[in-house]
mmCIF file of C-alpha atoms and ligand atoms in Angstrom:
data_model
loop_
_atom_site.group_PDB
_atom_site.id
_atom_site.type_symbol
_atom_site.label_atom_id
_atom_site.label_comp_id
_atom_site.label_asym_id
_atom_site.label_seq_id
_atom_site.Cartn_x
_atom_site.Cartn_y
_atom_site.Cartn_z
ATOM 1 C CA UNK W 1476 -139.641 -127.188 -27.749
ATOM 2 C CA UNK W 1477 -137.326 -124.436 -27.697
ATOM 3 C CA UNK W 1478 -139.903 -122.041 -27.437
ATOM 4 C CA UNK W 1479 -142.390 -124.043 -25.500
ATOM 5 C CA UNK W 1480 -144.625 -121.755 -23.632
ATOM 6 C CA UNK W 1481 -145.203 -122.549 -19.991
ATOM 7 C CA UNK W 1482 -143.667 -121.066 -17.070
ATOM 8 C CA UNK W 1483 -140.387 -118.713 -17.154
ATOM 9 C CA UNK W 1484 -138.756 -120.339 -19.959
ATOM 10 C CA UNK W 1485 -135.238 -120.727 -19.910
ATOM 11 C CA UNK W 1486 -133.225 -118.568 -22.251
ATOM 12 C CA UNK W 1487 -129.695 -119.769 -23.599
ATOM 13 C CA UNK W 1488 -128.300 -116.594 -21.626
ATOM 14 C CA UNK W 1489 -130.156 -117.538 -18.451
ATOM 15 C CA UNK W 1490 -127.126 -118.059 -16.257
ATOM 16 C CA UNK W 1491 -124.068 -118.410 -16.856
ATOM 17 C CA UNK W 1492 -123.321 -120.290 -13.898
ATOM 18 C CA UNK W 1493 -123.800 -123.563 -12.435
ATOM 19 C CA UNK W 1494 -127.643 -124.515 -12.327
ATOM 20 C CA UNK W 1495 -128.908 -127.011 -10.207
ATOM 21 C CA UNK W 1496 -131.470 -128.511 -11.908
ATOM 22 C CA UNK W 1497 -134.173 -130.885 -10.872
ATOM 23 C CA UNK W 1498 -136.382 -133.157 -13.921
ATOM 24 C CA UNK W 1499 -139.265 -135.427 -12.995
ATOM 25 C CA UNK W 1500 -140.589 -138.304 -14.943
ATOM 26 C CA UNK W 1501 -142.934 -141.187 -14.983
ATOM 27 C CA UNK W 1502 -141.979 -143.624 -11.963
ATOM 28 C CA UNK W 1503 -139.404 -146.170 -13.697
ATOM 29 C CA UNK W 1504 -137.965 -143.763 -16.133
ATOM 30 C CA UNK W 1505 -135.079 -142.242 -14.425
ATOM 31 C CA UNK W 1506 -132.646 -144.771 -16.023
ATOM 32 C CA UNK W 1507 -133.724 -143.636 -19.158
ATOM 33 C CA UNK W 1508 -134.341 -140.330 -18.331
ATOM 34 C CA UNK W 1509 -130.280 -139.976 -17.484
ATOM 35 C CA UNK W 1510 -129.278 -141.783 -20.181
ATOM 36 C CA UNK W 1511 -131.375 -139.283 -22.426
ATOM 37 C CA UNK W 1512 -129.577 -136.189 -20.239
ATOM 38 C CA UNK W 1513 -126.356 -137.527 -20.665
ATOM 39 C CA UNK W 1514 -126.735 -137.927 -24.341
ATOM 40 C CA UNK W 1515 -128.008 -134.252 -24.889
ATOM 41 C CA UNK W 1516 -125.822 -132.556 -22.528
ATOM 42 C CA UNK W 1517 -122.538 -134.865 -21.804
ATOM 43 C CA UNK W 1518 -121.494 -131.692 -19.709
ATOM 44 C CA UNK W 1519 -124.344 -132.462 -17.043
ATOM 45 C CA UNK W 1520 -122.513 -133.089 -13.668
ATOM 46 C CA UNK W 1521 -123.372 -136.022 -11.273
ATOM 47 C CA UNK W 1522 -126.906 -137.428 -11.579
ATOM 48 C CA UNK W 1523 -128.504 -137.999 -8.413
ATOM 49 C CA UNK W 1524 -131.513 -140.598 -9.400
ATOM 50 C CA UNK W 1525 -134.747 -140.660 -6.934
ATOM 51 C CA UNK W 1526 -138.629 -142.534 -7.913
ATOM 52 C CA UNK W 1527 -139.843 -140.147 -10.263
ATOM 53 C CA UNK W 1528 -136.998 -137.613 -10.018
ATOM 54 C CA UNK W 1529 -133.354 -136.593 -11.448
ATOM 55 C CA UNK W 1530 -131.424 -134.126 -9.873
ATOM 56 C CA UNK W 1531 -128.127 -132.874 -11.978
ATOM 57 C CA UNK W 1532 -126.339 -129.403 -12.598
ATOM 58 C CA UNK W 1533 -125.418 -127.915 -15.549
ATOM 59 C CA UNK W 1534 -122.428 -125.227 -16.203
ATOM 60 C CA UNK W 1535 -121.896 -122.827 -19.028
ATOM 61 C CA UNK W 1536 -124.155 -121.700 -21.540
ATOM 62 C CA UNK W 1537 -127.921 -122.889 -20.870
ATOM 63 C CA UNK W 1538 -128.188 -125.762 -23.556
ATOM 64 C CA UNK W 1539 -131.621 -126.524 -24.421
ATOM 65 C CA UNK W 1540 -132.931 -128.213 -21.670
ATOM 66 C CA UNK W 1541 -136.679 -128.359 -23.461
ATOM 67 C CA UNK W 1542 -134.890 -131.054 -25.897
ATOM 68 C CA UNK W 1543 -135.106 -133.435 -22.237
ATOM 69 C CA UNK W 1544 -137.831 -135.259 -23.928
ATOM 70 C CA UNK W 1545 -138.685 -138.034 -21.599
ATOM 71 C CA UNK W 1546 -138.890 -135.350 -18.281
ATOM 72 C CA UNK W 1547 -142.373 -134.077 -17.218
ATOM 73 C CA UNK W 1548 -141.531 -131.078 -15.706
ATOM 74 C CA UNK W 1549 -138.326 -129.364 -15.291
ATOM 75 C CA UNK W 1550 -137.030 -127.264 -12.038
ATOM 76 C CA UNK W 1551 -134.547 -124.839 -10.785
ATOM 77 C CA UNK W 1552 -133.329 -125.765 -7.597
ATOM 78 C CA UNK W 1553 -133.043 -122.958 -5.251
ATOM 79 C CA UNK W 1554 -132.407 -124.075 -1.691
ATOM 80 C CA UNK W 1555 -131.974 -127.119 0.312
ATOM 81 C CA UNK W 1556 -131.296 -127.467 3.745
ATOM 82 C CA UNK W 1557 -132.307 -129.058 6.997
ATOM 83 C CA UNK W 1558 -135.628 -128.761 8.681
ATOM 84 C CA UNK W 1559 -136.763 -130.301 11.942
ATOM 85 C CA UNK W 1560 -140.121 -133.132 12.246
ATOM 86 C CA UNK W 1561 -142.206 -130.321 14.538
ATOM 87 C CA UNK W 1562 -144.333 -127.313 13.747
ATOM 88 C CA UNK W 1563 -141.913 -125.049 15.546
ATOM 89 C CA UNK W 1564 -139.393 -126.031 13.515
ATOM 90 C CA UNK W 1565 -141.257 -124.282 10.466
ATOM 91 C CA UNK W 1566 -140.061 -121.168 12.248
ATOM 92 C CA UNK W 1567 -135.953 -121.773 11.218
ATOM 93 C CA UNK W 1568 -137.492 -123.043 7.984
ATOM 94 C CA UNK W 1569 -138.846 -119.619 7.188
ATOM 95 C CA UNK W 1570 -135.723 -117.648 8.283
ATOM 96 C CA UNK W 1571 -133.518 -120.019 5.888
ATOM 97 C CA UNK W 1572 -135.954 -118.929 2.769
ATOM 98 C CA UNK W 1573 -135.900 -115.502 3.969
ATOM 99 C CA UNK W 1574 -132.118 -115.222 3.797
ATOM 100 C CA UNK W 1575 -132.427 -117.163 0.051
ATOM 101 C CA UNK W 1576 -130.465 -114.514 -1.989
ATOM 102 C CA UNK W 1577 -132.476 -113.457 -4.937
ATOM 103 C CA UNK W 1578 -129.450 -114.053 -7.661
ATOM 104 C CA UNK W 1579 -130.354 -117.684 -6.874
ATOM 105 C CA UNK W 1580 -133.699 -117.140 -9.086
ATOM 106 C CA UNK W 1581 -131.288 -116.196 -11.522
ATOM 107 C CA UNK W 1582 -132.524 -114.623 -15.004
ATOM 108 C CA UNK W 1583 -135.758 -116.288 -14.365
ATOM 109 C CA UNK W 1584 -137.144 -113.444 -12.891
ATOM 110 C CA UNK W 1585 -136.249 -111.524 -16.124
ATOM 111 C CA UNK W 1586 -137.861 -113.306 -18.107
ATOM 112 C CA UNK W 1587 -141.501 -111.938 -17.005
ATOM 113 C CA UNK W 1588 -140.669 -108.459 -16.105
ATOM 114 C CA UNK W 1589 -142.294 -106.985 -13.229
ATOM 115 C CA UNK W 1590 -141.742 -105.251 -10.600
ATOM 116 C CA UNK W 1591 -144.019 -107.630 -8.230
ATOM 117 C CA UNK W 1592 -143.924 -111.157 -9.083
ATOM 118 C CA UNK W 1593 -147.176 -113.867 -7.509
ATOM 119 C CA UNK W 1594 -146.013 -116.750 -6.572
ATOM 120 C CA UNK W 1595 -147.804 -120.052 -5.435
ATOM 121 C CA UNK W 1596 -146.300 -122.457 -3.519
ATOM 122 C CA UNK W 1597 -146.933 -125.993 -3.288
ATOM 123 C CA UNK W 1598 -145.751 -128.835 -1.033
ATOM 124 C CA UNK W 1599 -145.110 -132.412 -0.559
ATOM 125 C CA UNK W 1600 -144.194 -134.105 2.218
ATOM 126 C CA UNK W 1601 -142.589 -137.921 3.481
ATOM 127 C CA UNK W 1602 -141.576 -139.054 6.978
ATOM 128 C CA UNK W 1603 -142.478 -138.277 10.599
ATOM 129 C CA UNK W 1604 -143.076 -134.409 10.961
ATOM 130 C CA UNK W 1605 -146.111 -132.535 13.383
ATOM 131 C CA UNK W 1606 -146.893 -130.277 10.126
ATOM 132 C CA UNK W 1607 -149.155 -130.946 7.203
ATOM 133 C CA UNK W 1608 -147.689 -130.248 3.698
ATOM 134 C CA UNK W 1609 -150.328 -127.011 3.717
ATOM 135 C CA UNK W 1610 -147.930 -125.654 6.494
ATOM 136 C CA UNK W 1611 -144.666 -125.941 4.760
ATOM 137 C CA UNK W 1612 -146.085 -124.387 1.653
ATOM 138 C CA UNK W 1613 -148.059 -121.648 3.539
ATOM 139 C CA UNK W 1614 -144.566 -121.261 5.502
ATOM 140 C CA UNK W 1615 -142.551 -120.806 2.474
ATOM 141 C CA UNK W 1616 -145.140 -118.285 0.626
ATOM 142 C CA UNK W 1617 -145.115 -116.601 3.818
ATOM 143 C CA UNK W 1618 -141.223 -116.105 4.101
ATOM 144 C CA UNK W 1619 -140.694 -115.581 0.434
ATOM 145 C CA UNK W 1620 -143.472 -112.730 0.333
ATOM 146 C CA UNK W 1621 -141.646 -110.877 2.900
ATOM 147 C CA UNK W 1622 -139.521 -109.635 0.280
ATOM 148 C CA UNK W 1623 -141.331 -106.351 -1.839
ATOM 149 C CA UNK W 1624 -140.908 -108.041 -5.197
ATOM 150 C CA UNK W 1625 -143.408 -111.272 -4.165
ATOM 151 C CA UNK W 1626 -146.487 -111.110 -3.483
ATOM 152 C CA UNK W 1627 -148.976 -114.107 -2.475
ATOM 153 C CA UNK W 1628 -150.686 -115.756 -5.426
ATOM 154 C CA UNK W 1629 -152.482 -119.447 -5.764
ATOM 155 C CA UNK W 1630 -152.933 -122.333 -8.097
ATOM 156 C CA UNK W 1631 -154.972 -120.334 -10.320
ATOM 157 C CA UNK W 1632 -153.295 -117.030 -10.757
ATOM 158 C CA UNK W 1633 -149.107 -116.644 -10.378
ATOM 159 C CA UNK W 1634 -146.638 -115.836 -12.243
ATOM 160 C CA UNK W 1635 -144.014 -118.327 -10.677
ATOM 161 C CA UNK W 1636 -144.543 -121.610 -9.376
ATOM 162 C CA UNK W 1637 -142.801 -123.239 -6.407
ATOM 163 C CA UNK W 1638 -142.476 -126.162 -4.553
ATOM 164 C CA UNK W 1639 -140.835 -127.753 -1.374
ATOM 165 C CA UNK W 1640 -140.232 -130.714 -0.988
ATOM 166 C CA UNK W 1641 -139.783 -132.519 2.691
ATOM 167 C CA UNK W 1642 -138.384 -135.988 2.829
ATOM 168 C CA UNK W 1643 -137.811 -136.754 6.727
ATOM 169 C CA UNK W 1644 -135.304 -133.797 8.470
ATOM 170 C CA UNK W 1645 -134.259 -132.102 4.311
ATOM 171 C CA UNK W 1646 -136.368 -129.345 2.433
ATOM 172 C CA UNK W 1647 -136.010 -128.611 -1.149
ATOM 173 C CA UNK W 1648 -137.472 -125.388 -2.996
ATOM 174 C CA UNK W 1649 -137.385 -125.242 -6.444
ATOM 175 C CA UNK W 1650 -138.969 -122.919 -9.254
ATOM 176 C CA UNK W 1651 -140.829 -124.869 -11.814
ATOM 177 C CA UNK W 1652 -139.745 -124.044 -15.305
ATOM 178 C CA UNK W 1653 -142.148 -125.828 -17.395
ATOM 179 C CA UNK W 1654 -145.998 -125.731 -17.539
ATOM 180 C CA UNK W 1655 -148.329 -128.506 -18.976
ATOM 181 C CA UNK W 1656 -147.452 -127.241 -22.599
ATOM 182 C CA UNK W 1657 -144.237 -128.930 -21.952
ATOM 183 C CA UNK W 1658 -145.166 -132.618 -21.191
ATOM 184 C CA UNK W 1659 -148.097 -132.512 -23.494
ATOM 185 C CA UNK W 1660 -146.402 -130.849 -26.429
ATOM 186 C CA UNK W 1661 -148.702 -128.156 -26.756
ATOM 187 C CA UNK W 1662 -152.297 -127.912 -25.715
ATOM 188 C CA UNK W 1663 -154.034 -128.487 -29.185
ATOM 189 C CA UNK W 1664 -153.638 -132.706 -29.001
ATOM 190 C CA UNK W 1665 -156.559 -134.941 -29.997
ATOM 191 C CA UNK W 1666 -156.815 -138.251 -27.578
ATOM 192 C CA UNK W 1667 -158.113 -141.479 -28.182
ATOM 193 C CA UNK W 1668 -158.663 -144.326 -25.151
ATOM 194 C CA UNK W 1669 -155.371 -145.545 -23.835
ATOM 195 C CA UNK W 1670 -153.462 -142.657 -25.248
ATOM 196 C CA UNK W 1671 -149.835 -142.657 -23.611
ATOM 197 C CA UNK W 1672 -147.646 -139.502 -22.391
ATOM 198 C CA UNK W 1673 -145.681 -138.287 -24.999
ATOM 199 C CA UNK W 1674 -142.812 -138.562 -22.430
ATOM 200 C CA UNK W 1675 -143.101 -142.370 -22.573
ATOM 201 C CA UNK W 1676 -143.435 -142.428 -25.916
ATOM 202 C CA UNK W 1677 -140.477 -140.621 -26.287
ATOM 203 C CA UNK W 1678 -138.660 -143.059 -24.213
ATOM 204 C CA UNK W 1679 -140.004 -145.722 -26.762
ATOM 205 C CA UNK W 1680 -138.839 -143.984 -29.590
ATOM 206 C CA UNK W 1681 -135.403 -143.237 -28.247
ATOM 207 C CA UNK W 1682 -135.049 -147.084 -27.716
ATOM 208 C CA UNK W 1683 -135.272 -147.228 -31.309
ATOM 209 C CA UNK W 1684 -131.871 -145.025 -32.009
ATOM 210 C CA UNK W 1685 -133.740 -142.853 -34.323
ATOM 211 C CA UNK W 1686 -131.946 -142.199 -37.682
ATOM 212 C CA UNK W 1687 -132.839 -139.940 -40.580
ATOM 213 C CA UNK W 1688 -132.683 -142.601 -43.150
ATOM 214 C CA UNK W 1689 -135.517 -144.409 -40.803
ATOM 215 C CA UNK W 1690 -139.066 -145.835 -42.030
ATOM 216 C CA UNK W 1691 -140.830 -145.747 -38.817
ATOM 217 C CA UNK W 1692 -144.191 -147.326 -38.023
ATOM 218 C CA UNK W 1693 -146.582 -147.469 -34.901
ATOM 219 C CA UNK W 1694 -149.063 -150.138 -36.302
ATOM 220 C CA UNK W 1695 -151.514 -149.666 -33.217
ATOM 221 C CA UNK W 1696 -150.869 -145.607 -33.255
ATOM 222 C CA UNK W 1697 -154.170 -144.772 -31.553
ATOM 223 C CA UNK W 1698 -153.987 -141.040 -31.148
ATOM 224 C CA UNK W 1699 -150.677 -141.380 -32.752
ATOM 225 C CA UNK W 1700 -148.554 -140.213 -29.558
ATOM 226 C CA UNK W 1701 -146.002 -142.448 -30.813
ATOM 227 C CA UNK W 1702 -145.488 -141.618 -34.016
ATOM 228 C CA UNK W 1703 -145.600 -137.527 -33.092
ATOM 229 C CA UNK W 1704 -142.498 -138.009 -31.202
ATOM 230 C CA UNK W 1705 -140.611 -139.990 -33.808
ATOM 231 C CA UNK W 1706 -141.684 -136.624 -36.201
ATOM 232 C CA UNK W 1707 -139.586 -134.558 -33.497
ATOM 233 C CA UNK W 1708 -136.412 -136.263 -35.233
ATOM 234 C CA UNK W 1709 -135.276 -136.167 -38.836
ATOM 235 C CA UNK W 1710 -136.697 -139.655 -40.434
ATOM 236 C CA UNK W 1711 -137.487 -140.377 -44.096
ATOM 237 C CA UNK W 1712 -141.147 -141.641 -43.954
ATOM 238 C CA UNK W 1713 -143.298 -142.056 -40.774
ATOM 239 C CA UNK W 1714 -146.372 -145.131 -41.124
ATOM 240 C CA UNK W 1715 -149.178 -144.981 -38.509
ATOM 241 C CA UNK W 1716 -152.044 -147.303 -38.871
ATOM 242 C CA UNK W 1717 -154.638 -148.631 -36.353
ATOM 243 C CA UNK W 1718 -157.842 -151.138 -36.937
ATOM 244 C CA UNK W 1719 -160.111 -148.378 -35.483
ATOM 245 C CA UNK W 1720 -161.365 -145.134 -37.872
ATOM 246 C CA UNK W 1721 -161.860 -142.950 -35.083
ATOM 247 C CA UNK W 1722 -157.913 -143.618 -33.765
ATOM 248 C CA UNK W 1723 -156.965 -142.579 -37.078
ATOM 249 C CA UNK W 1724 -158.876 -139.454 -37.192
ATOM 250 C CA UNK W 1725 -157.405 -138.362 -33.879
ATOM 251 C CA UNK W 1726 -153.813 -139.006 -34.905
ATOM 252 C CA UNK W 1727 -154.287 -137.293 -38.013
ATOM 253 C CA UNK W 1728 -155.178 -134.477 -36.001
ATOM 254 C CA UNK W 1729 -151.944 -135.062 -34.042
ATOM 255 C CA UNK W 1730 -149.362 -135.505 -36.873
ATOM 256 C CA UNK W 1731 -147.372 -133.381 -39.085
ATOM 257 C CA UNK W 1732 -148.899 -133.562 -42.695
ATOM 258 C CA UNK W 1733 -146.348 -135.832 -44.321
ATOM 259 C CA UNK W 1734 -146.958 -139.072 -42.122
ATOM 260 C CA UNK W 1735 -148.629 -141.661 -43.940
ATOM 261 C CA UNK W 1736 -151.958 -142.490 -41.723
ATOM 262 C CA UNK W 1737 -153.768 -145.708 -42.365
ATOM 263 C CA UNK W 1738 -156.639 -147.737 -41.035
ATOM 264 C CA UNK W 1739 -155.218 -151.119 -41.015
ATOM 265 C CA UNK W 1740 -154.936 -154.649 -38.709
ATOM 266 C CA UNK W 1741 -151.690 -154.875 -37.075
ATOM 267 C CA UNK W 1742 -152.065 -158.706 -37.705
ATOM 268 C CA UNK W 1743 -151.931 -158.198 -41.463
ATOM 269 C CA UNK W 1744 -150.159 -154.934 -42.544
ATOM 270 C CA UNK W 1745 -149.952 -153.490 -46.249
ATOM 271 C CA UNK W 1746 -146.631 -152.969 -45.914
ATOM 272 C CA UNK W 1747 -143.656 -154.776 -48.126
ATOM 273 C CA UNK W 1748 -141.438 -157.372 -46.651
ATOM 274 C CA UNK W 1749 -138.693 -156.002 -44.791
ATOM 275 C CA UNK W 1750 -139.476 -152.387 -45.632
ATOM 276 C CA UNK W 1751 -139.442 -150.721 -42.014
ATOM 277 C CA UNK W 1752 -136.346 -149.529 -40.322
ATOM 278 C CA UNK W 1753 -137.962 -149.527 -36.790
ATOM 279 C CA UNK W 1754 -141.201 -149.868 -35.026
ATOM 280 C CA UNK W 1755 -142.270 -148.438 -31.683
ATOM 281 C CA UNK W 1756 -145.597 -149.278 -30.553
ATOM 282 C CA UNK W 1757 -148.249 -149.750 -27.070
ATOM 283 C CA UNK W 1758 -149.853 -152.904 -27.684
ATOM 284 C CA UNK W 1759 -153.251 -152.843 -26.533
ATOM 285 C CA UNK W 1760 -153.513 -154.259 -22.748
ATOM 286 C CA UNK W 1761 -157.109 -155.438 -22.519
ATOM 287 C CA UNK W 1762 -157.700 -152.477 -20.347
ATOM 288 C CA UNK W 1763 -159.124 -149.731 -22.055
ATOM 289 C CA UNK W 1764 -159.284 -151.332 -24.935
ATOM 290 C CA UNK W 1765 -160.701 -155.183 -25.308
ATOM 291 C CA UNK W 1766 -158.961 -157.752 -26.881
ATOM 292 C CA UNK W 1767 -160.613 -161.193 -27.198
ATOM 293 C CA UNK W 1768 -157.099 -163.230 -27.185
ATOM 294 C CA UNK W 1769 -154.331 -161.298 -26.359
ATOM 295 C CA UNK W 1770 -151.556 -163.819 -26.913
ATOM 296 C CA UNK W 1771 -153.105 -164.498 -30.377
ATOM 297 C CA UNK W 1772 -152.977 -160.673 -31.251
ATOM 298 C CA UNK W 1773 -149.647 -160.515 -29.870
ATOM 299 C CA UNK W 1774 -148.041 -163.719 -31.441
ATOM 300 C CA UNK W 1775 -149.749 -162.829 -34.854
ATOM 301 C CA UNK W 1776 -148.859 -158.897 -34.426
ATOM 302 C CA UNK W 1777 -145.084 -160.393 -33.991
ATOM 303 C CA UNK W 1778 -145.182 -162.823 -37.001
ATOM 304 C CA UNK W 1779 -146.117 -159.376 -39.057
ATOM 305 C CA UNK W 1780 -143.360 -157.196 -37.101
ATOM 306 C CA UNK W 1781 -140.488 -159.860 -38.123
ATOM 307 C CA UNK W 1782 -141.821 -160.096 -41.840
ATOM 308 C CA UNK W 1783 -141.921 -156.061 -42.066
ATOM 309 C CA UNK W 1784 -139.228 -155.025 -40.390
ATOM 310 C CA UNK W 1785 -135.867 -155.036 -42.023
ATOM 311 C CA UNK W 1786 -133.162 -157.477 -40.597
ATOM 312 C CA UNK W 1787 -131.570 -155.658 -37.261
ATOM 313 C CA UNK W 1788 -134.758 -153.330 -37.400
ATOM 314 C CA UNK W 1789 -135.540 -152.147 -34.155
ATOM 315 C CA UNK W 1790 -138.102 -153.208 -32.195
ATOM 316 C CA UNK W 1791 -139.488 -151.173 -28.734
ATOM 317 C CA UNK W 1792 -143.031 -152.001 -27.104
ATOM 318 C CA UNK W 1793 -145.083 -150.983 -24.169
ATOM 319 C CA UNK W 1794 -147.427 -153.433 -22.478
ATOM 320 C CA UNK W 1795 -148.556 -154.347 -19.131
ATOM 321 C CA UNK W 1796 -149.320 -158.023 -20.053
ATOM 322 C CA UNK W 1797 -146.047 -159.086 -19.300
ATOM 323 C CA UNK W 1798 -146.722 -162.957 -19.918
ATOM 324 C CA UNK W 1799 -148.568 -162.559 -23.090
ATOM 325 C CA UNK W 1800 -145.740 -160.522 -24.408
ATOM 326 C CA UNK W 1801 -143.070 -163.091 -23.370
ATOM 327 C CA UNK W 1802 -145.247 -165.972 -24.331
ATOM 328 C CA UNK W 1803 -145.768 -164.545 -27.643
ATOM 329 C CA UNK W 1804 -142.217 -164.138 -27.887
ATOM 330 C CA UNK W 1805 -141.426 -167.424 -27.373
ATOM 331 C CA UNK W 1806 -143.602 -168.667 -30.317
ATOM 332 C CA UNK W 1807 -142.384 -166.288 -32.996
ATOM 333 C CA UNK W 1808 -138.702 -166.273 -32.051
ATOM 334 C CA UNK W 1809 -138.060 -162.803 -30.494
ATOM 335 C CA UNK W 1810 -136.070 -162.346 -27.457
ATOM 336 C CA UNK W 1811 -137.476 -159.626 -25.390
ATOM 337 C CA UNK W 1812 -135.520 -157.520 -22.974
ATOM 338 C CA UNK W 1813 -136.964 -155.298 -20.537
ATOM 339 C CA UNK W 1814 -135.946 -151.677 -20.133
ATOM 340 C CA UNK W 1815 -137.770 -149.956 -17.641
ATOM 341 C CA UNK W 1816 -140.663 -150.791 -15.516
ATOM 342 C CA UNK W 1817 -143.037 -148.474 -15.353
ATOM 343 C CA UNK W 1818 -145.884 -147.058 -12.528
ATOM 344 C CA UNK W 1819 -148.915 -145.521 -14.266
ATOM 345 C CA UNK W 1820 -152.130 -145.215 -12.895
ATOM 346 C CA UNK W 1821 -151.880 -148.016 -10.711
ATOM 347 C CA UNK W 1822 -150.430 -150.384 -13.345
ATOM 348 C CA UNK W 1823 -147.398 -151.507 -14.292
ATOM 349 C CA UNK W 1824 -146.336 -151.810 -17.678
ATOM 350 C CA UNK W 1825 -142.576 -152.447 -19.476
ATOM 351 C CA UNK W 1826 -141.058 -150.903 -22.147
ATOM 352 C CA UNK W 1827 -139.303 -153.437 -24.009
ATOM 353 C CA UNK W 1828 -136.825 -153.676 -26.739
ATOM 354 C CA UNK W 1829 -136.828 -156.946 -28.943
ATOM 355 C CA UNK W 1830 -134.161 -158.763 -30.922
ATOM 356 C CA UNK W 1831 -134.517 -161.607 -33.279
HETATM 357 C C1 SAM N 2965 -152.954 -148.685 -26.081
HETATM 358 S S1 SAM N 2965 -153.716 -147.896 -27.768
HETATM 359 C C2 SAM N 2965 -152.719 -146.969 -28.205
HETATM 360 C C3 SAM N 2965 -152.645 -145.661 -28.138
HETATM 361 C C4 SAM N 2965 -151.904 -144.983 -28.281
HETATM 362 N N1 SAM N 2965 -150.319 -145.240 -28.070
HETATM 363 C C5 SAM N 2965 -152.244 -143.274 -28.204
HETATM 364 O O1 SAM N 2965 -150.967 -143.132 -27.418
HETATM 365 O O2 SAM N 2965 -153.086 -143.093 -28.376
HETATM 366 C C6 SAM N 2965 -153.875 -149.615 -28.423
HETATM 367 C C7 SAM N 2965 -154.602 -149.158 -30.051
HETATM 368 O O3 SAM N 2965 -154.441 -150.826 -30.664
HETATM 369 C C8 SAM N 2965 -155.939 -150.674 -31.360
HETATM 370 N N2 SAM N 2965 -155.846 -152.005 -31.767
HETATM 371 C C9 SAM N 2965 -156.710 -153.089 -31.508
HETATM 372 N N3 SAM N 2965 -156.316 -154.288 -32.180
HETATM 373 C C10 SAM N 2965 -155.912 -153.965 -32.947
HETATM 374 C C11 SAM N 2965 -155.253 -154.515 -34.246
HETATM 375 N N4 SAM N 2965 -155.654 -155.812 -34.377
HETATM 376 N N5 SAM N 2965 -154.729 -153.968 -35.266
HETATM 377 C C12 SAM N 2965 -154.371 -152.594 -35.336
HETATM 378 N N6 SAM N 2965 -155.155 -151.680 -34.458
HETATM 379 C C13 SAM N 2965 -155.201 -152.948 -33.308
HETATM 380 C C14 SAM N 2965 -156.596 -149.935 -30.844
HETATM 381 O O4 SAM N 2965 -157.544 -149.643 -31.476
HETATM 382 C C15 SAM N 2965 -156.069 -148.788 -30.133
HETATM 383 O O5 SAM N 2965 -155.997 -147.405 -30.587
#
């Protein structure tokens, strides 16, 4: 991810000073994101969690922030200040942005050397205000474009993308550091029904505590999102299977050549007893992938997981069929622990770790 394309890339020599940053994530993933951040960057300053967001600061040489695989997007926080509730208060907001030192953008502007940058500004608003989010975005665009180096751009055509978040009487202006290629891990991926976001898959994988000697398995692999995330860590072998040959074909396009891909039923896997170190998977939820008897499927799969996993092997799952999972765990002797309750497209799946 170091050389990930997208909006202005952070370079190691980006800015030797303290950077204030914002990472966004799937709502519910904040705690795991902050734990992952702390593991990758122990020097990160105090973190502040909000729904779907994590604010933090880093000082010194810029580490490779793009390693933050549970984040959907990364932003450089440029300015935070008061904003009144009335439309007339937007004048004071404009003045604040006019005064914003260009140095706050740091070397982000050097990444795309130009004499003038086209900027796009979007805004989100919560609280009681007599202006809309579009008024806020326009006010910011106008104020910033009073500088000779900035030109108004739009959502399609721009060099830099900024956002303003207004919450009650506080506004935050930030510069986007990542494009869609960051959270989707490039633009060439093949999808199959029920595919999950790579950032959620990264959380499932990370909870297995990846080790270089691992044999890793995803037996409901779909398009291989989870196995592809596992492949970003050192590994001995990646096994991925699905009952659908179409899903396996999609996974083949997304996985590195060394991964072993099979068409197989997760209730009766072709692997030897106790041959797998870690298993992470996204069970069918009977929403996009129809299942006749969810409890039977979960129960048979959990028995098979107990057979193929080594003693003490890691097992992480994603499902929104909590009752079926809890019942299947009771029947098979697994103890589930919910690690994160997510909010995804109106559904509320949870990430579970299971132990025996
Ligand atoms: C939620 S999807 C997995 C999506 C995947 N994580 C991705 O990102 O593409 C569940 C998958 O389970 C597969 N499936 C359903 N029943 C199965 C079974 N008995 N054995 C193996 N795979 C099964 C479906 O074909 C589907 O691809």
